[in-house]
mmCIF file of N, CA, C and O in Angstrom:
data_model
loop_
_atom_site.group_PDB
_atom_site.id
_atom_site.type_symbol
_atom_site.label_atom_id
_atom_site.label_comp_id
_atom_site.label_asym_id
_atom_site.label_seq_id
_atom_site.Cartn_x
_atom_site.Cartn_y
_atom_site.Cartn_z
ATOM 1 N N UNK O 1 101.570 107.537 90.969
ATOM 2 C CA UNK O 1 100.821 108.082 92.071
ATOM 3 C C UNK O 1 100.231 109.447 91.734
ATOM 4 O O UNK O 1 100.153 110.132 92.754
ATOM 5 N N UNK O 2 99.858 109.973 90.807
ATOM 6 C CA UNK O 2 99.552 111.197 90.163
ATOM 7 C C UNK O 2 98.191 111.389 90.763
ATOM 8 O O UNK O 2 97.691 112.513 90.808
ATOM 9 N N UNK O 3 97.491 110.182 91.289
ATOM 10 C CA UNK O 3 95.873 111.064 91.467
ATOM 11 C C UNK O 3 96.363 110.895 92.948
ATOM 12 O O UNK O 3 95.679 110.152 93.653
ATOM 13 N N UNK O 4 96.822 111.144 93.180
ATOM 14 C CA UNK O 4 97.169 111.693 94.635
ATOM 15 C C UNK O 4 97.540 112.906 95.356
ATOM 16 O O UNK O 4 98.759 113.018 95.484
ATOM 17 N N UNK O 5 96.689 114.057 95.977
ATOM 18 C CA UNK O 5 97.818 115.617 96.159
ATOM 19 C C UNK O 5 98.862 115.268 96.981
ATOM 20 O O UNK O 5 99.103 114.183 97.512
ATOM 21 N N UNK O 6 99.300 116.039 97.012
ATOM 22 C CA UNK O 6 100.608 116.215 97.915
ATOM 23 C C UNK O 6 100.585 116.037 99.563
ATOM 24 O O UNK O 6 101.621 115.948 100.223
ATOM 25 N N UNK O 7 99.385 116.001 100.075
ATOM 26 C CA UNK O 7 99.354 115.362 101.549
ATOM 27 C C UNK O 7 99.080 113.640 101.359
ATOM 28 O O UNK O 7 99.545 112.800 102.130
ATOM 29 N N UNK O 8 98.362 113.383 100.353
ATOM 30 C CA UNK O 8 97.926 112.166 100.123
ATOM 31 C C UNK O 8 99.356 111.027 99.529
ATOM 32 O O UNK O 8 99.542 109.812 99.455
ATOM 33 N N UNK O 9 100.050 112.161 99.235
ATOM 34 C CA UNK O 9 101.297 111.166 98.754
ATOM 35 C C UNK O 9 102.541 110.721 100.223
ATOM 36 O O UNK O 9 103.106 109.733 100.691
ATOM 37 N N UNK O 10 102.419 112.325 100.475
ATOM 38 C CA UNK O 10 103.241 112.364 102.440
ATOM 39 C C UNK O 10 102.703 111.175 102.809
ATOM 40 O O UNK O 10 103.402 110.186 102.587
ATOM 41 N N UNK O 11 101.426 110.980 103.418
ATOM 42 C CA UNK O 11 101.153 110.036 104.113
ATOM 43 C C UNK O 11 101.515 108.361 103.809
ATOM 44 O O UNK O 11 101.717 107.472 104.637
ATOM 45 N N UNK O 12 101.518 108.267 101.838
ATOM 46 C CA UNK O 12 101.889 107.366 101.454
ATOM 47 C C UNK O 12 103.100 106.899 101.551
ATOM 48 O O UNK O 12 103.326 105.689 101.565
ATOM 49 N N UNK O 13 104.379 108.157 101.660
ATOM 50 C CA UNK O 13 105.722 107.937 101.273
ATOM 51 C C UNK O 13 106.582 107.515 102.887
ATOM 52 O O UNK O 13 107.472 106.718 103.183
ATOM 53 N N UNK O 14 105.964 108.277 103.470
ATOM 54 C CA UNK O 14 106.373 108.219 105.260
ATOM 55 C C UNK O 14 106.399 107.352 105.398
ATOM 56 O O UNK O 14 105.491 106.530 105.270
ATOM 57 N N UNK O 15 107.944 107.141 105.856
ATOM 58 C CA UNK O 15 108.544 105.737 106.151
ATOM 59 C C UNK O 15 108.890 105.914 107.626
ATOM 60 O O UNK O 15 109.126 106.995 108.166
ATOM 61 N N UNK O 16 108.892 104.800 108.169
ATOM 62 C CA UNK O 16 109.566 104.716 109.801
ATOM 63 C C UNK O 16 108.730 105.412 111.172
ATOM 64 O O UNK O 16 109.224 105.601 112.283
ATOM 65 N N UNK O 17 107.709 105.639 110.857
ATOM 66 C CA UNK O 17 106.713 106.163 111.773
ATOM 67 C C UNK O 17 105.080 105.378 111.822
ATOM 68 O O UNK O 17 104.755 104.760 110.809
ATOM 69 N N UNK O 18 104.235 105.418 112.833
ATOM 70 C CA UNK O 18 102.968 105.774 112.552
ATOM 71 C C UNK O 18 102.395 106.475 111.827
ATOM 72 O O UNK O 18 103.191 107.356 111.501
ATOM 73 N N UNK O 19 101.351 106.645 111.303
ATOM 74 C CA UNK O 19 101.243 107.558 110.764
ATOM 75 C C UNK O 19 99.089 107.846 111.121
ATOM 76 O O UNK O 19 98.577 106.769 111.424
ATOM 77 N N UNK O 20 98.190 108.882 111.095
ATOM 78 C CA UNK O 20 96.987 109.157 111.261
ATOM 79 C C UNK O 20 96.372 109.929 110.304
ATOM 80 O O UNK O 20 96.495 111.152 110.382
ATOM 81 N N UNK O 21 95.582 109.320 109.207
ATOM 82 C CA UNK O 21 95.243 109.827 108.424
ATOM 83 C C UNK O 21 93.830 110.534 108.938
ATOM 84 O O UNK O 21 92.981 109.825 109.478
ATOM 85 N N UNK O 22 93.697 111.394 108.826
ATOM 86 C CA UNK O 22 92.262 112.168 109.296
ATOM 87 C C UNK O 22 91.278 113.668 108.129
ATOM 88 O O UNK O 22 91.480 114.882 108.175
ATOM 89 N N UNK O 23 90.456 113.029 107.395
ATOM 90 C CA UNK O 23 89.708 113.459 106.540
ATOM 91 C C UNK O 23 88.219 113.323 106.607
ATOM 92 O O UNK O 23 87.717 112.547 107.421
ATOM 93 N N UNK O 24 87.225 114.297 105.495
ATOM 94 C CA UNK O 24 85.954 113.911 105.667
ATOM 95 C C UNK O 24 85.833 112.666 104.831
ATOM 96 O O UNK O 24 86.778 112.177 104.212
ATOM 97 N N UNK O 25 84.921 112.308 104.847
ATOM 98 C CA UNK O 25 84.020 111.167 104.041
ATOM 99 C C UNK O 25 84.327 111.288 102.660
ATOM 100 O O UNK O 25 84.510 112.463 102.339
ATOM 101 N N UNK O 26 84.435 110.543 101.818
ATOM 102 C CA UNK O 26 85.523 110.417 100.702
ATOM 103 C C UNK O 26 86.030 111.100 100.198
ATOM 104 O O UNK O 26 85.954 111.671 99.110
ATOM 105 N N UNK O 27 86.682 111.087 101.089
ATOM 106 C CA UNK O 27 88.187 111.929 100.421
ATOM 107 C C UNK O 27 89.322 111.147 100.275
ATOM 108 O O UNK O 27 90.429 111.673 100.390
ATOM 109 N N UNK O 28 89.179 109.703 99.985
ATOM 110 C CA UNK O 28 90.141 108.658 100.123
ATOM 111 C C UNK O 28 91.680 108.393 101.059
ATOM 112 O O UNK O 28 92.888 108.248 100.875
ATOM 113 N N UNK O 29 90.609 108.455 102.208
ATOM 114 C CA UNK O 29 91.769 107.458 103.460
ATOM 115 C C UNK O 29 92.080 106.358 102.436
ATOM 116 O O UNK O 29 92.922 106.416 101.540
ATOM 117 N N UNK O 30 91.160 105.233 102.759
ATOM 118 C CA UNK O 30 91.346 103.856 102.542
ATOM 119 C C UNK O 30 92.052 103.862 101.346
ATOM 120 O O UNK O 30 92.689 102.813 101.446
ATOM 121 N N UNK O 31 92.354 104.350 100.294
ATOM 122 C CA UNK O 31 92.734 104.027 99.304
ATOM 123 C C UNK O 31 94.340 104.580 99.761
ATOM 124 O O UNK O 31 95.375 103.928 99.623
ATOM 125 N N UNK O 32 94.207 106.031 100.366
ATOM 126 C CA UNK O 32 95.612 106.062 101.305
ATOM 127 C C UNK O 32 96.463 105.270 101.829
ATOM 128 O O UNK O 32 97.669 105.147 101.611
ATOM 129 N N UNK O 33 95.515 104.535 102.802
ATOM 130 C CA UNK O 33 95.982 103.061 103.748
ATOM 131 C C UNK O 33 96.349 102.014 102.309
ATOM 132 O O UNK O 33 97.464 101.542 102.083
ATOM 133 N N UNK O 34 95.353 101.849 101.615
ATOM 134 C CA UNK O 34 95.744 100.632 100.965
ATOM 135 C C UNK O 34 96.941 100.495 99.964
ATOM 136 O O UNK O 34 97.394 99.403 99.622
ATOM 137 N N UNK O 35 97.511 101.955 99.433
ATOM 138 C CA UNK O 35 98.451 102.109 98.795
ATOM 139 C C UNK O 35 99.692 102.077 100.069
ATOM 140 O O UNK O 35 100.566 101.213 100.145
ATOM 141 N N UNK O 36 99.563 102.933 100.769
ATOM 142 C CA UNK O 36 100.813 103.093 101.924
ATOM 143 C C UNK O 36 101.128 101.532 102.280
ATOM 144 O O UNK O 36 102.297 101.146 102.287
ATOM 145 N N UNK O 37 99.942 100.561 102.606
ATOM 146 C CA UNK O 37 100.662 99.182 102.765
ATOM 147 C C UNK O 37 100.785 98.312 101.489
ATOM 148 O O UNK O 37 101.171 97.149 101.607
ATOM 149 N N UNK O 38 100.491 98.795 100.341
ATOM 150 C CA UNK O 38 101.111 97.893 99.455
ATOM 151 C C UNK O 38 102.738 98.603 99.251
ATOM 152 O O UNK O 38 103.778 97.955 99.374
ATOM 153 N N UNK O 39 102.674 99.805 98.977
ATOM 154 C CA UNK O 39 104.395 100.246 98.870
ATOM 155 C C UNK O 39 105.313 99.797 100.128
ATOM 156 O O UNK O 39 106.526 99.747 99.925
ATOM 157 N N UNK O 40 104.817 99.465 101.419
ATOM 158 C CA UNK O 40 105.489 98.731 102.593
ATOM 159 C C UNK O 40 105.510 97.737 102.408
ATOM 160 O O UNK O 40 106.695 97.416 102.488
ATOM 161 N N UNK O 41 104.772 96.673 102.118
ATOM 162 C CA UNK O 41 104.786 95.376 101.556
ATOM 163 C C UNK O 41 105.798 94.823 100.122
ATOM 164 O O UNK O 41 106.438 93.778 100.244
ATOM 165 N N UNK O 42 105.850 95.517 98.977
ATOM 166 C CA UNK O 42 106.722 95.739 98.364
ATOM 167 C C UNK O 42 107.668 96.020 98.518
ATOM 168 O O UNK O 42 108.617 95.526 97.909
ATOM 169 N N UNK O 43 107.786 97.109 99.576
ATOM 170 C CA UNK O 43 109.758 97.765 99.675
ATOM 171 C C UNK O 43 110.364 96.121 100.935
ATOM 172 O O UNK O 43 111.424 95.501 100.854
ATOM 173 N N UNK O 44 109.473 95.948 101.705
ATOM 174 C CA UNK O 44 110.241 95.227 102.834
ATOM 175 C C UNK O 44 109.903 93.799 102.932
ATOM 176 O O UNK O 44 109.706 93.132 103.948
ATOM 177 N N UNK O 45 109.865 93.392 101.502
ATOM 178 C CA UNK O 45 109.775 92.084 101.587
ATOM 179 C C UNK O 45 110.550 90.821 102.380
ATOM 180 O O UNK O 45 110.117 89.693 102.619
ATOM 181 N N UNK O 46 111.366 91.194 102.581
ATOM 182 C CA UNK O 46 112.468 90.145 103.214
ATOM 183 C C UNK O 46 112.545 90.768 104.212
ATOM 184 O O UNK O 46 113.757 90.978 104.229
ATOM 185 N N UNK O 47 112.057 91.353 105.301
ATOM 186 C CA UNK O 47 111.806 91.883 106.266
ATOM 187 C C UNK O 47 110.619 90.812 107.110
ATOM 188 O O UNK O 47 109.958 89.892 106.628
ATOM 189 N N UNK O 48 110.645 91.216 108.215
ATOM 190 C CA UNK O 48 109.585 90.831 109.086
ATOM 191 C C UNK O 48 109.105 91.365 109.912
ATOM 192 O O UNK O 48 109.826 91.603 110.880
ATOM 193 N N UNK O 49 107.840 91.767 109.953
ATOM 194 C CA UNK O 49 107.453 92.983 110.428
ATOM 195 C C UNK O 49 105.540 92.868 110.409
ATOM 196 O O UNK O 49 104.842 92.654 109.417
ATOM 197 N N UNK O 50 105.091 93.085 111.800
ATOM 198 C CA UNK O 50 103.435 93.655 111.679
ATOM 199 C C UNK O 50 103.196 94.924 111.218
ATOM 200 O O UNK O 50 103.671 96.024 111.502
ATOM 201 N N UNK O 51 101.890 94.331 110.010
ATOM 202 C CA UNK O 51 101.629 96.027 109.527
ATOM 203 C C UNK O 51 100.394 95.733 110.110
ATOM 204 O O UNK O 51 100.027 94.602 110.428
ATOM 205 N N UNK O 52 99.566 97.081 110.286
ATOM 206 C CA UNK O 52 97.800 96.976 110.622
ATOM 207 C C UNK O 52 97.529 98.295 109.989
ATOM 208 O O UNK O 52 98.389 99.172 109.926
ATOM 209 N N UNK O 53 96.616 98.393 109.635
ATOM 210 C CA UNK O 53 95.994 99.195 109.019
ATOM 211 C C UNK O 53 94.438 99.388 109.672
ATOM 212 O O UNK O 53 94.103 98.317 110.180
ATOM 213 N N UNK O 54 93.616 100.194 109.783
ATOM 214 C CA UNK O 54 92.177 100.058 110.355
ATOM 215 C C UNK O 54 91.456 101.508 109.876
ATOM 216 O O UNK O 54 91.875 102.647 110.086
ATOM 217 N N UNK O 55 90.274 101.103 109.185
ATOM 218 C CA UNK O 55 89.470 101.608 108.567
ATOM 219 C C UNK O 55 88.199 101.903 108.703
ATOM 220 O O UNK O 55 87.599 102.481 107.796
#
């Protein structure tokens, strides 16, 4: 996760909450969102659970 700063990783690592990513124009949300639900998807596989994401 190295090309990520340090708010960009928070948002990724935050577990057990909502979470609102809010930035200008590429400054990579989506790639935010899309990592934060692949590491949720990965950690809680045997889980069952709605994720949403919206972009």
């Amino acid at each position: 996760m190295s090309s990520f700063n340090k708010e960009q990783e928070q948002a990724i690592m935050t577990r057990g909450k909502t979470i609102l990513v809010s930035a200008p124009a590429g400054s990579g949300k989506t790639r935010i969102l899309v990592e934060r639900m692949r590491r949720l998807i990965e950690e809680e596989r045997n889980e069952t659970a709605l994720k949403l994401a919206a972009s």
